[in-house]
Amino acid sequence: MAGYTHEPVLLERVLELFEPALGEPGALLVDCTLGLGGHTEALLERFPGLTVFGVDQDTSALERARARLAGFGARFQGVHARFDEFGRVAEEAGRTGNELRGVLFDLGVSSLQLDAAERGFAYAKDAPLDMRMDPEQGITAAEVLNTYPHGELARILREYGEERFAGKIASAVLSERERAPFETSARLVELLYRVLPAASRRSGGHPAKRTFQALRIEVNAELEVLRTALPAALDALAPGGRIVVESYHSLEDRIVKRELAGRARSRTPEGLPVELPGHGPSLRLVTRGAEQAGEQECAHNPRAASVRLRAAEKLPESGKAR
């Protein structure tokens, strides 16, 4: 683990939120975004009766996490999968005979991926335009830039990067790639400095931030994966179990908010005197809105600055709160 300074975001709050669900022996938690295993390590230390299935599509991260967590023996099992394969992971986990009492999503790019320059996630270092969380499969960011038509490229920059100048950037990319295909990040960053208005660069942070976010989301199908995985996780969670989700941009948080809020509402038509069977809420929201990291944590760990945390508890089948 030398060379990596990964610090789990809002760690104590995550442990506190899981406390009511994981205190009993035999509890099972699926960490859908294992990364370097920081959250999982703390959970296994805090709850001696807990077993964790840690999921990650990045084989490098999974290898390091397995080494880090080897001392927990059979209480930790690493699974190489994308987290929208939650059904398969839950089925494997169910073979242990434990109840699924917790699900954790710590979304976005991991410290390992950001710190490894050759992966191409960070715009501050010149590197191949890869950005795949699973480097063994899928399309790269370079392929997106070099093959997507103008309309599709502008769409992902606008929708996934919330970039106001998406059309202008797409036009510049198409013009530039006629000269030579994009291969490394420095050339793309140089183009963005040249294309974006100076006023936008002064007020909107690094000019590459939104474009790199959009490319990363497209390459890894991050939002589609989340839309699939989140309902599957909530369906598999046992009554009394809890889900905790840490998001790092508004697109992720919006999906999480909508899914949790929808399941926390009754579906019984208004005006009926009693709750219809099977129409009550299936979740109780544990957090009020989205929680953020405090100033002290953000100063110590800048990657915590954008976090938005939401948590909920699965209700009994009747839908009645305890």
PDB file of C-alpha atoms in Angstrom:
ATOM      1  CA  MET A   1       0.000   0.000   0.000  1.00  0.00           C
ATOM      2  CA  ALA A   2       3.056   2.263  -0.020  1.00  0.00           C
ATOM      3  CA  GLY A   3       2.567   5.424  -2.010  1.00  0.00           C
ATOM      4  CA  TYR A   4      -1.199   5.639  -1.509  1.00  0.00           C
ATOM      5  CA  THR A   5      -2.812   8.019   0.962  1.00  0.00           C
ATOM      6  CA  HIS A   6      -6.426   6.951   0.576  1.00  0.00           C
ATOM      7  CA  GLU A   7      -8.632   8.225   3.402  1.00  0.00           C
ATOM      8  CA  PRO A   8     -12.242   7.023   3.567  1.00  0.00           C
ATOM      9  CA  VAL A   9     -14.649   9.966   3.424  1.00  0.00           C
ATOM     10  CA  LEU A  10     -17.028  10.550   6.366  1.00  0.00           C
ATOM     11  CA  LEU A  11     -15.787   7.314   7.924  1.00  0.00           C
ATOM     12  CA  GLU A  12     -17.088   7.827  11.481  1.00  0.00           C
ATOM     13  CA  ARG A  13     -20.495   8.904  10.173  1.00  0.00           C
ATOM     14  CA  VAL A  14     -20.700   5.794   7.976  1.00  0.00           C
ATOM     15  CA  LEU A  15     -19.912   3.568  10.978  1.00  0.00           C
ATOM     16  CA  GLU A  16     -22.510   5.380  13.084  1.00  0.00           C
ATOM     17  CA  LEU A  17     -25.208   4.973  10.436  1.00  0.00           C
ATOM     18  CA  PHE A  18     -24.568   1.232  10.129  1.00  0.00           C
ATOM     19  CA  GLU A  19     -24.431   0.616  13.904  1.00  0.00           C
ATOM     20  CA  PRO A  20     -28.120  -0.350  14.362  1.00  0.00           C
ATOM     21  CA  ALA A  21     -28.005  -2.826  11.475  1.00  0.00           C
ATOM     22  CA  LEU A  22     -24.636  -4.538  11.887  1.00  0.00           C
ATOM     23  CA  GLY A  23     -24.291  -5.081  15.617  1.00  0.00           C
ATOM     24  CA  GLU A  24     -25.669  -8.645  15.673  1.00  0.00           C
ATOM     25  CA  PRO A  25     -23.488 -11.687  14.840  1.00  0.00           C
ATOM     26  CA  GLY A  26     -24.014 -13.102  11.359  1.00  0.00           C
ATOM     27  CA  ALA A  27     -24.624  -9.758   9.675  1.00  0.00           C
ATOM     28  CA  LEU A  28     -23.553  -9.402   6.051  1.00  0.00           C
ATOM     29  CA  LEU A  29     -22.635  -6.195   4.195  1.00  0.00           C
ATOM     30  CA  VAL A  30     -21.872  -5.692   0.518  1.00  0.00           C
ATOM     31  CA  ASP A  31     -19.373  -2.901  -0.162  1.00  0.00           C
ATOM     32  CA  CYS A  32     -20.263  -2.204  -3.789  1.00  0.00           C
ATOM     33  CA  THR A  33     -17.268   0.083  -4.374  1.00  0.00           C
ATOM     34  CA  LEU A  34     -14.445  -1.548  -2.432  1.00  0.00           C
ATOM     35  CA  GLY A  35     -11.540   0.538  -3.758  1.00  0.00           C
ATOM     36  CA  LEU A  36      -8.583   0.177  -1.405  1.00  0.00           C
ATOM     37  CA  GLY A  37     -10.828  -1.211   1.342  1.00  0.00           C
ATOM     38  CA  GLY A  38     -10.723   1.652   3.838  1.00  0.00           C
ATOM     39  CA  HIS A  39     -14.424   1.642   4.699  1.00  0.00           C
ATOM     40  CA  THR A  40     -14.527  -2.166   4.778  1.00  0.00           C
ATOM     41  CA  GLU A  41     -11.532  -2.388   7.100  1.00  0.00           C
ATOM     42  CA  ALA A  42     -13.144   0.002   9.586  1.00  0.00           C
ATOM     43  CA  LEU A  43     -16.478  -1.837   9.407  1.00  0.00           C
ATOM     44  CA  LEU A  44     -14.860  -5.217  10.063  1.00  0.00           C
ATOM     45  CA  GLU A  45     -12.957  -3.768  13.024  1.00  0.00           C
ATOM     46  CA  ARG A  46     -16.040  -2.065  14.503  1.00  0.00           C
ATOM     47  CA  PHE A  47     -18.449  -5.024  14.100  1.00  0.00           C
ATOM     48  CA  PRO A  48     -16.789  -8.338  15.088  1.00  0.00           C
ATOM     49  CA  GLY A  49     -19.704 -10.471  13.841  1.00  0.00           C
ATOM     50  CA  LEU A  50     -19.769  -8.897  10.383  1.00  0.00           C
ATOM     51  CA  THR A  51     -18.888 -10.474   7.033  1.00  0.00           C
ATOM     52  CA  VAL A  52     -18.211  -8.191   4.049  1.00  0.00           C
ATOM     53  CA  PHE A  53     -18.366  -8.969   0.342  1.00  0.00           C
ATOM     54  CA  GLY A  54     -16.259  -6.290  -1.350  1.00  0.00           C
ATOM     55  CA  VAL A  55     -17.013  -5.598  -5.010  1.00  0.00           C
ATOM     56  CA  ASP A  56     -14.715  -3.822  -7.454  1.00  0.00           C
ATOM     57  CA  GLN A  57     -14.240  -3.961 -11.217  1.00  0.00           C
ATOM     58  CA  ASP A  58     -10.657  -2.708 -10.930  1.00  0.00           C
ATOM     59  CA  THR A  59      -8.441  -5.778 -10.556  1.00  0.00           C
ATOM     60  CA  SER A  60      -5.524  -3.684  -9.264  1.00  0.00           C
ATOM     61  CA  ALA A  61      -7.630  -2.197  -6.466  1.00  0.00           C
ATOM     62  CA  LEU A  62      -9.098  -5.604  -5.642  1.00  0.00           C
ATOM     63  CA  GLU A  63      -5.632  -7.155  -5.346  1.00  0.00           C
ATOM     64  CA  ARG A  64      -4.473  -4.440  -2.955  1.00  0.00           C
ATOM     65  CA  ALA A  65      -7.652  -4.586  -0.878  1.00  0.00           C
ATOM     66  CA  ARG A  66      -7.377  -8.365  -0.538  1.00  0.00           C
ATOM     67  CA  ALA A  67      -3.815  -7.977   0.757  1.00  0.00           C
ATOM     68  CA  ARG A  68      -4.900  -5.255   3.175  1.00  0.00           C
ATOM     69  CA  LEU A  69      -7.826  -7.269   4.531  1.00  0.00           C
ATOM     70  CA  ALA A  70      -6.233 -10.727   4.567  1.00  0.00           C
ATOM     71  CA  GLY A  71      -6.049 -10.686   8.362  1.00  0.00           C
ATOM     72  CA  PHE A  72      -9.848 -10.848   8.606  1.00  0.00           C
ATOM     73  CA  GLY A  73      -9.879 -14.297   7.009  1.00  0.00           C
ATOM     74  CA  ALA A  74     -13.248 -15.538   5.767  1.00  0.00           C
ATOM     75  CA  ARG A  75     -14.979 -12.436   7.137  1.00  0.00           C
ATOM     76  CA  PHE A  76     -13.896 -10.648   3.953  1.00  0.00           C
ATOM     77  CA  GLN A  77     -14.428 -11.892   0.413  1.00  0.00           C
ATOM     78  CA  GLY A  78     -13.404  -9.870  -2.617  1.00  0.00           C
ATOM     79  CA  VAL A  79     -15.501 -10.106  -5.769  1.00  0.00           C
ATOM     80  CA  HIS A  80     -14.352  -8.955  -9.214  1.00  0.00           C
ATOM     81  CA  ALA A  81     -17.530  -7.447 -10.674  1.00  0.00           C
ATOM     82  CA  ARG A  82     -19.175  -4.221 -11.710  1.00  0.00           C
ATOM     83  CA  PHE A  83     -21.677  -3.225  -9.084  1.00  0.00           C
ATOM     84  CA  ASP A  84     -24.646  -3.456 -11.445  1.00  0.00           C
ATOM     85  CA  GLU A  85     -24.030  -7.210 -11.185  1.00  0.00           C
ATOM     86  CA  PHE A  86     -25.504  -6.950  -7.699  1.00  0.00           C
ATOM     87  CA  GLY A  87     -27.859  -9.901  -8.251  1.00  0.00           C
ATOM     88  CA  ARG A  88     -24.942 -12.281  -8.818  1.00  0.00           C
ATOM     89  CA  VAL A  89     -22.992 -10.852  -5.895  1.00  0.00           C
ATOM     90  CA  ALA A  90     -26.011 -11.091  -3.571  1.00  0.00           C
ATOM     91  CA  GLU A  91     -26.572 -14.693  -4.651  1.00  0.00           C
ATOM     92  CA  GLU A  92     -22.958 -15.572  -3.848  1.00  0.00           C
ATOM     93  CA  ALA A  93     -23.196 -13.756  -0.533  1.00  0.00           C
ATOM     94  CA  GLY A  94     -26.421 -15.571   0.335  1.00  0.00           C
ATOM     95  CA  ARG A  95     -24.553 -18.872   0.309  1.00  0.00           C
ATOM     96  CA  THR A  96     -22.908 -17.879   3.579  1.00  0.00           C
ATOM     97  CA  GLY A  97     -26.255 -18.121   5.334  1.00  0.00           C
ATOM     98  CA  ASN A  98     -25.998 -14.533   6.576  1.00  0.00           C
ATOM     99  CA  GLU A  99     -28.628 -11.839   6.136  1.00  0.00           C
ATOM    100  CA  LEU A 100     -27.800  -8.845   3.987  1.00  0.00           C
ATOM    101  CA  ARG A 101     -27.908  -6.133   6.635  1.00  0.00           C
ATOM    102  CA  GLY A 102     -25.869  -3.435   4.936  1.00  0.00           C
ATOM    103  CA  VAL A 103     -25.032  -2.008   1.525  1.00  0.00           C
ATOM    104  CA  LEU A 104     -22.406   0.687   0.956  1.00  0.00           C
ATOM    105  CA  PHE A 105     -21.829   2.726  -2.209  1.00  0.00           C
ATOM    106  CA  ASP A 106     -18.861   5.138  -2.221  1.00  0.00           C
ATOM    107  CA  LEU A 107     -19.257   6.366  -5.776  1.00  0.00           C
ATOM    108  CA  GLY A 108     -16.906   8.038  -8.221  1.00  0.00           C
ATOM    109  CA  VAL A 109     -13.259   7.510  -9.015  1.00  0.00           C
ATOM    110  CA  SER A 110     -11.027   6.043  -6.306  1.00  0.00           C
ATOM    111  CA  SER A 111      -7.797   7.431  -4.884  1.00  0.00           C
ATOM    112  CA  LEU A 112      -5.843   4.604  -6.510  1.00  0.00           C
ATOM    113  CA  GLN A 113      -7.223   5.481  -9.943  1.00  0.00           C
ATOM    114  CA  LEU A 114      -6.597   9.206  -9.504  1.00  0.00           C
ATOM    115  CA  ASP A 115      -3.076   8.717  -8.196  1.00  0.00           C
ATOM    116  CA  ALA A 116      -2.034   6.283 -10.955  1.00  0.00           C
ATOM    117  CA  ALA A 117      -1.132   8.732 -13.729  1.00  0.00           C
ATOM    118  CA  GLU A 118      -1.090   6.038 -16.397  1.00  0.00           C
ATOM    119  CA  ARG A 119      -4.837   5.447 -15.926  1.00  0.00           C
ATOM    120  CA  GLY A 120      -5.643   8.884 -17.393  1.00  0.00           C
ATOM    121  CA  PHE A 121      -8.240   9.986 -14.818  1.00  0.00           C
ATOM    122  CA  ALA A 122      -6.386  13.081 -13.621  1.00  0.00           C
ATOM    123  CA  TYR A 123      -6.086  16.072 -15.943  1.00  0.00           C
ATOM    124  CA  ALA A 124      -3.129  17.486 -14.001  1.00  0.00           C
ATOM    125  CA  LYS A 125      -0.746  14.844 -15.413  1.00  0.00           C
ATOM    126  CA  ASP A 126      -0.108  13.893 -19.037  1.00  0.00           C
ATOM    127  CA  ALA A 127      -1.164  10.280 -19.529  1.00  0.00           C
ATOM    128  CA  PRO A 128      -2.912   7.995 -22.017  1.00  0.00           C
ATOM    129  CA  LEU A 129      -6.618   8.860 -22.323  1.00  0.00           C
ATOM    130  CA  ASP A 130      -7.923   5.606 -20.863  1.00  0.00           C
ATOM    131  CA  MET A 131     -10.233   6.280 -17.852  1.00  0.00           C
ATOM    132  CA  ARG A 132     -11.582   2.717 -17.670  1.00  0.00           C
ATOM    133  CA  MET A 133     -12.227   1.551 -14.123  1.00  0.00           C
ATOM    134  CA  ASP A 134     -11.783  -1.988 -15.423  1.00  0.00           C
ATOM    135  CA  PRO A 135      -8.701  -1.587 -17.612  1.00  0.00           C
ATOM    136  CA  GLU A 136      -9.272  -4.995 -19.195  1.00  0.00           C
ATOM    137  CA  GLN A 137     -12.467  -4.197 -21.064  1.00  0.00           C
ATOM    138  CA  GLY A 138     -14.580  -1.454 -22.597  1.00  0.00           C
ATOM    139  CA  ILE A 139     -14.016   1.653 -24.689  1.00  0.00           C
ATOM    140  CA  THR A 140     -11.362   4.211 -23.705  1.00  0.00           C
ATOM    141  CA  ALA A 141     -11.724   7.976 -23.452  1.00  0.00           C
ATOM    142  CA  ALA A 142      -9.451   8.325 -26.478  1.00  0.00           C
ATOM    143  CA  GLU A 143     -11.819   6.161 -28.515  1.00  0.00           C
ATOM    144  CA  VAL A 144     -14.745   8.352 -27.450  1.00  0.00           C
ATOM    145  CA  LEU A 145     -12.927  11.497 -28.552  1.00  0.00           C
ATOM    146  CA  ASN A 146     -11.722   9.983 -31.817  1.00  0.00           C
ATOM    147  CA  THR A 147     -14.917   8.229 -32.973  1.00  0.00           C
ATOM    148  CA  TYR A 148     -18.048   9.889 -31.566  1.00  0.00           C
ATOM    149  CA  PRO A 149     -19.976  12.164 -33.944  1.00  0.00           C
ATOM    150  CA  HIS A 150     -20.394  15.819 -33.008  1.00  0.00           C
ATOM    151  CA  GLY A 151     -23.931  15.499 -31.629  1.00  0.00           C
ATOM    152  CA  GLU A 152     -23.157  12.539 -29.399  1.00  0.00           C
ATOM    153  CA  LEU A 153     -19.951  14.054 -28.074  1.00  0.00           C
ATOM    154  CA  ALA A 154     -21.692  17.358 -27.317  1.00  0.00           C
ATOM    155  CA  ARG A 155     -24.502  15.483 -25.574  1.00  0.00           C
ATOM    156  CA  ILE A 156     -22.252  13.638 -23.124  1.00  0.00           C
ATOM    157  CA  LEU A 157     -20.282  16.806 -22.359  1.00  0.00           C
ATOM    158  CA  ARG A 158     -23.515  18.687 -21.698  1.00  0.00           C
ATOM    159  CA  GLU A 159     -25.346  15.952 -19.756  1.00  0.00           C
ATOM    160  CA  TYR A 160     -22.509  14.265 -17.875  1.00  0.00           C
ATOM    161  CA  GLY A 161     -20.181  17.230 -17.466  1.00  0.00           C
ATOM    162  CA  GLU A 162     -22.848  19.940 -17.238  1.00  0.00           C
ATOM    163  CA  GLU A 163     -20.579  21.844 -19.630  1.00  0.00           C
ATOM    164  CA  ARG A 164     -22.085  25.088 -21.037  1.00  0.00           C
ATOM    165  CA  PHE A 165     -19.716  25.097 -23.989  1.00  0.00           C
ATOM    166  CA  ALA A 166     -20.297  21.463 -24.994  1.00  0.00           C
ATOM    167  CA  GLY A 167     -21.011  22.228 -28.647  1.00  0.00           C
ATOM    168  CA  LYS A 168     -17.970  24.445 -28.988  1.00  0.00           C
ATOM    169  CA  ILE A 169     -15.692  21.845 -27.401  1.00  0.00           C
ATOM    170  CA  ALA A 170     -17.114  19.066 -29.605  1.00  0.00           C
ATOM    171  CA  SER A 171     -16.468  21.125 -32.729  1.00  0.00           C
ATOM    172  CA  ALA A 172     -12.878  21.749 -31.660  1.00  0.00           C
ATOM    173  CA  VAL A 173     -12.319  18.053 -30.916  1.00  0.00           C
ATOM    174  CA  LEU A 174     -13.605  16.987 -34.344  1.00  0.00           C
ATOM    175  CA  SER A 175     -11.409  19.555 -36.047  1.00  0.00           C
ATOM    176  CA  GLU A 176      -8.340  18.605 -34.019  1.00  0.00           C
ATOM    177  CA  ARG A 177      -8.738  14.842 -34.479  1.00  0.00           C
ATOM    178  CA  GLU A 178      -8.591  15.282 -38.262  1.00  0.00           C
ATOM    179  CA  ARG A 179      -5.009  16.424 -37.788  1.00  0.00           C
ATOM    180  CA  ALA A 180      -4.151  13.457 -35.526  1.00  0.00           C
ATOM    181  CA  PRO A 181      -6.073  11.146 -33.161  1.00  0.00           C
ATOM    182  CA  PHE A 182      -6.178  12.037 -29.481  1.00  0.00           C
ATOM    183  CA  GLU A 183      -3.923   9.811 -27.393  1.00  0.00           C
ATOM    184  CA  THR A 184      -2.914  11.643 -24.205  1.00  0.00           C
ATOM    185  CA  SER A 185      -4.546  14.006 -21.739  1.00  0.00           C
ATOM    186  CA  ALA A 186      -2.179  16.969 -22.197  1.00  0.00           C
ATOM    187  CA  ARG A 187      -3.377  17.577 -25.758  1.00  0.00           C
ATOM    188  CA  LEU A 188      -7.002  17.587 -24.655  1.00  0.00           C
ATOM    189  CA  VAL A 189      -6.256  19.957 -21.753  1.00  0.00           C
ATOM    190  CA  GLU A 190      -4.422  22.271 -24.140  1.00  0.00           C
ATOM    191  CA  LEU A 191      -7.449  22.291 -26.458  1.00  0.00           C
ATOM    192  CA  LEU A 192      -9.789  23.147 -23.579  1.00  0.00           C
ATOM    193  CA  TYR A 193      -7.620  26.063 -22.469  1.00  0.00           C
ATOM    194  CA  ARG A 194      -7.702  27.332 -26.028  1.00  0.00           C
ATOM    195  CA  VAL A 195     -11.444  26.877 -26.618  1.00  0.00           C
ATOM    196  CA  LEU A 196     -13.051  27.929 -23.340  1.00  0.00           C
ATOM    197  CA  PRO A 197     -13.582  31.666 -22.747  1.00  0.00           C
ATOM    198  CA  ALA A 198     -11.159  33.259 -20.312  1.00  0.00           C
ATOM    199  CA  ALA A 199     -13.996  34.406 -18.026  1.00  0.00           C
ATOM    200  CA  SER A 200     -15.246  30.829 -17.738  1.00  0.00           C
ATOM    201  CA  ARG A 201     -11.756  29.592 -16.872  1.00  0.00           C
ATOM    202  CA  ARG A 202     -11.420  32.151 -14.076  1.00  0.00           C
ATOM    203  CA  SER A 203     -14.735  31.336 -12.384  1.00  0.00           C
ATOM    204  CA  GLY A 204     -15.433  27.686 -13.137  1.00  0.00           C
ATOM    205  CA  GLY A 205     -12.430  25.869 -11.724  1.00  0.00           C
ATOM    206  CA  HIS A 206     -10.003  23.939 -13.910  1.00  0.00           C
ATOM    207  CA  PRO A 207     -11.223  24.057 -17.526  1.00  0.00           C
ATOM    208  CA  ALA A 208     -10.759  20.291 -17.938  1.00  0.00           C
ATOM    209  CA  LYS A 209     -12.750  19.262 -14.871  1.00  0.00           C
ATOM    210  CA  ARG A 210     -16.178  18.996 -16.498  1.00  0.00           C
ATOM    211  CA  THR A 211     -14.937  17.404 -19.723  1.00  0.00           C
ATOM    212  CA  PHE A 212     -12.907  14.762 -17.886  1.00  0.00           C
ATOM    213  CA  GLN A 213     -15.894  13.982 -15.649  1.00  0.00           C
ATOM    214  CA  ALA A 214     -18.136  13.551 -18.695  1.00  0.00           C
ATOM    215  CA  LEU A 215     -15.670  11.261 -20.465  1.00  0.00           C
ATOM    216  CA  ARG A 216     -15.169   9.136 -17.352  1.00  0.00           C
ATOM    217  CA  ILE A 217     -18.922   8.723 -16.850  1.00  0.00           C
ATOM    218  CA  GLU A 218     -19.400   7.758 -20.499  1.00  0.00           C
ATOM    219  CA  VAL A 219     -16.485   5.309 -20.598  1.00  0.00           C
ATOM    220  CA  ASN A 220     -17.677   3.486 -17.464  1.00  0.00           C
ATOM    221  CA  ALA A 221     -21.444   3.898 -18.013  1.00  0.00           C
ATOM    222  CA  GLU A 222     -21.506   5.145 -14.416  1.00  0.00           C
ATOM    223  CA  LEU A 223     -25.035   6.529 -14.297  1.00  0.00           C
ATOM    224  CA  GLU A 224     -26.604   3.555 -16.081  1.00  0.00           C
ATOM    225  CA  VAL A 225     -24.776   1.210 -13.719  1.00  0.00           C
ATOM    226  CA  LEU A 226     -26.036   3.139 -10.681  1.00  0.00           C
ATOM    227  CA  ARG A 227     -29.628   3.170 -11.966  1.00  0.00           C
ATOM    228  CA  THR A 228     -29.484  -0.631 -12.236  1.00  0.00           C
ATOM    229  CA  ALA A 229     -27.536  -1.414  -9.071  1.00  0.00           C
ATOM    230  CA  LEU A 230     -29.375   0.792  -6.586  1.00  0.00           C
ATOM    231  CA  PRO A 231     -32.853  -0.808  -6.956  1.00  0.00           C
ATOM    232  CA  ALA A 232     -31.305  -4.292  -6.941  1.00  0.00           C
ATOM    233  CA  ALA A 233     -29.461  -3.534  -3.712  1.00  0.00           C
ATOM    234  CA  LEU A 234     -32.565  -2.145  -2.031  1.00  0.00           C
ATOM    235  CA  ASP A 235     -34.621  -5.157  -3.082  1.00  0.00           C
ATOM    236  CA  ALA A 236     -32.017  -7.555  -1.646  1.00  0.00           C
ATOM    237  CA  LEU A 237     -31.598  -5.722   1.670  1.00  0.00           C
ATOM    238  CA  ALA A 238     -33.140  -7.478   4.674  1.00  0.00           C
ATOM    239  CA  PRO A 239     -35.723  -5.686   6.850  1.00  0.00           C
ATOM    240  CA  GLY A 240     -33.864  -3.559   9.357  1.00  0.00           C
ATOM    241  CA  GLY A 241     -30.862  -3.411   7.057  1.00  0.00           C
ATOM    242  CA  ARG A 242     -29.376  -0.092   6.003  1.00  0.00           C
ATOM    243  CA  ILE A 243     -27.963   1.430   2.838  1.00  0.00           C
ATOM    244  CA  VAL A 244     -25.434   4.268   2.845  1.00  0.00           C
ATOM    245  CA  VAL A 245     -24.517   6.077  -0.382  1.00  0.00           C
ATOM    246  CA  GLU A 246     -21.760   8.659  -0.842  1.00  0.00           C
ATOM    247  CA  SER A 247     -22.061  10.642  -4.101  1.00  0.00           C
ATOM    248  CA  TYR A 248     -19.606  13.183  -5.458  1.00  0.00           C
ATOM    249  CA  HIS A 249     -21.544  15.115  -8.090  1.00  0.00           C
ATOM    250  CA  SER A 250     -25.134  16.202  -8.592  1.00  0.00           C
ATOM    251  CA  LEU A 251     -25.915  13.643 -11.306  1.00  0.00           C
ATOM    252  CA  GLU A 252     -25.217  10.721  -8.967  1.00  0.00           C
ATOM    253  CA  ASP A 253     -26.897  12.343  -5.992  1.00  0.00           C
ATOM    254  CA  ARG A 254     -30.038  13.070  -8.003  1.00  0.00           C
ATOM    255  CA  ILE A 255     -30.424   9.380  -8.896  1.00  0.00           C
ATOM    256  CA  VAL A 256     -29.895   8.319  -5.275  1.00  0.00           C
ATOM    257  CA  LYS A 257     -32.287  10.941  -3.899  1.00  0.00           C
ATOM    258  CA  ARG A 258     -35.043   9.964  -6.333  1.00  0.00           C
ATOM    259  CA  GLU A 259     -34.752   6.221  -5.647  1.00  0.00           C
ATOM    260  CA  LEU A 260     -34.648   6.532  -1.852  1.00  0.00           C
ATOM    261  CA  ALA A 261     -37.388   9.147  -1.652  1.00  0.00           C
ATOM    262  CA  GLY A 262     -39.660   7.153  -3.941  1.00  0.00           C
ATOM    263  CA  ARG A 263     -39.414   4.076  -1.757  1.00  0.00           C
ATOM    264  CA  ALA A 264     -39.933   6.111   1.422  1.00  0.00           C
ATOM    265  CA  ARG A 265     -43.383   7.275   0.243  1.00  0.00           C
ATOM    266  CA  SER A 266     -46.702   5.456   0.412  1.00  0.00           C
ATOM    267  CA  ARG A 267     -48.193   4.403  -2.939  1.00  0.00           C
ATOM    268  CA  THR A 268     -51.720   4.193  -1.539  1.00  0.00           C
ATOM    269  CA  PRO A 269     -53.989   6.643  -3.423  1.00  0.00           C
ATOM    270  CA  GLU A 270     -54.764   9.783  -1.434  1.00  0.00           C
ATOM    271  CA  GLY A 271     -58.091   9.805   0.327  1.00  0.00           C
ATOM    272  CA  LEU A 272     -58.243   6.131   1.289  1.00  0.00           C
ATOM    273  CA  PRO A 273     -58.725   5.626   5.033  1.00  0.00           C
ATOM    274  CA  VAL A 274     -56.261   2.699   5.295  1.00  0.00           C
ATOM    275  CA  GLU A 275     -52.939   1.740   3.765  1.00  0.00           C
ATOM    276  CA  LEU A 276     -53.392  -0.735   0.928  1.00  0.00           C
ATOM    277  CA  PRO A 277     -51.415  -3.988   1.439  1.00  0.00           C
ATOM    278  CA  GLY A 278     -48.077  -3.822  -0.322  1.00  0.00           C
ATOM    279  CA  HIS A 279     -48.433  -0.081  -1.003  1.00  0.00           C
ATOM    280  CA  GLY A 280     -46.744   1.312   2.104  1.00  0.00           C
ATOM    281  CA  PRO A 281     -43.230   2.748   2.125  1.00  0.00           C
ATOM    282  CA  SER A 282     -40.438   0.192   2.001  1.00  0.00           C
ATOM    283  CA  LEU A 283     -37.754   2.540   3.344  1.00  0.00           C
ATOM    284  CA  ARG A 284     -37.269   4.976   6.198  1.00  0.00           C
ATOM    285  CA  LEU A 285     -34.905   7.824   5.413  1.00  0.00           C
ATOM    286  CA  VAL A 286     -32.187   7.982   8.087  1.00  0.00           C
ATOM    287  CA  THR A 287     -30.526  11.204   6.968  1.00  0.00           C
ATOM    288  CA  ARG A 288     -32.293  14.516   6.503  1.00  0.00           C
ATOM    289  CA  GLY A 289     -31.387  15.435   2.962  1.00  0.00           C
ATOM    290  CA  ALA A 290     -27.777  14.971   1.892  1.00  0.00           C
ATOM    291  CA  GLU A 291     -25.069  15.272   4.539  1.00  0.00           C
ATOM    292  CA  GLN A 292     -21.713  16.891   3.770  1.00  0.00           C
ATOM    293  CA  ALA A 293     -18.248  16.653   5.249  1.00  0.00           C
ATOM    294  CA  GLY A 294     -17.231  19.286   7.776  1.00  0.00           C
ATOM    295  CA  GLU A 295     -14.654  21.994   7.196  1.00  0.00           C
ATOM    296  CA  GLN A 296     -11.987  20.180   9.185  1.00  0.00           C
ATOM    297  CA  GLU A 297     -12.286  16.980   7.145  1.00  0.00           C
ATOM    298  CA  CYS A 298     -12.360  18.892   3.858  1.00  0.00           C
ATOM    299  CA  ALA A 299      -9.197  20.766   4.835  1.00  0.00           C
ATOM    300  CA  HIS A 300      -7.466  17.503   5.740  1.00  0.00           C
ATOM    301  CA  ASN A 301      -8.876  15.492   2.800  1.00  0.00           C
ATOM    302  CA  PRO A 302      -9.833  17.731  -0.169  1.00  0.00           C
ATOM    303  CA  ARG A 303     -11.621  14.835  -1.891  1.00  0.00           C
ATOM    304  CA  ALA A 304     -14.299  15.045   0.804  1.00  0.00           C
ATOM    305  CA  ALA A 305     -15.348  18.537  -0.261  1.00  0.00           C
ATOM    306  CA  SER A 306     -17.941  17.400  -2.810  1.00  0.00           C
ATOM    307  CA  VAL A 307     -19.402  14.407  -0.960  1.00  0.00           C
ATOM    308  CA  ARG A 308     -23.163  14.076  -0.454  1.00  0.00           C
ATOM    309  CA  LEU A 309     -24.189  11.254   1.881  1.00  0.00           C
ATOM    310  CA  ARG A 310     -27.659   9.701   2.085  1.00  0.00           C
ATOM    311  CA  ALA A 311     -28.832   6.710   4.126  1.00  0.00           C
ATOM    312  CA  ALA A 312     -32.037   4.716   4.578  1.00  0.00           C
ATOM    313  CA  GLU A 313     -33.336   1.698   6.483  1.00  0.00           C
ATOM    314  CA  LYS A 314     -35.381  -1.135   5.006  1.00  0.00           C
ATOM    315  CA  LEU A 315     -38.813  -1.455   6.642  1.00  0.00           C
ATOM    316  CA  PRO A 316     -40.663  -4.696   7.344  1.00  0.00           C
ATOM    317  CA  GLU A 317     -42.797  -6.085   4.538  1.00  0.00           C
ATOM    318  CA  SER A 318     -45.885  -4.434   5.997  1.00  0.00           C
ATOM    319  CA  GLY A 319     -44.325  -1.061   5.275  1.00  0.00           C
ATOM    320  CA  LYS A 320     -45.035   0.121   8.805  1.00  0.00           C
ATOM    321  CA  ALA A 321     -42.283   1.924  10.647  1.00  0.00           C
ATOM    322  CA  ARG A 322     -41.191   0.284  13.882  1.00  0.00           C
TER     323      ARG A 322
END
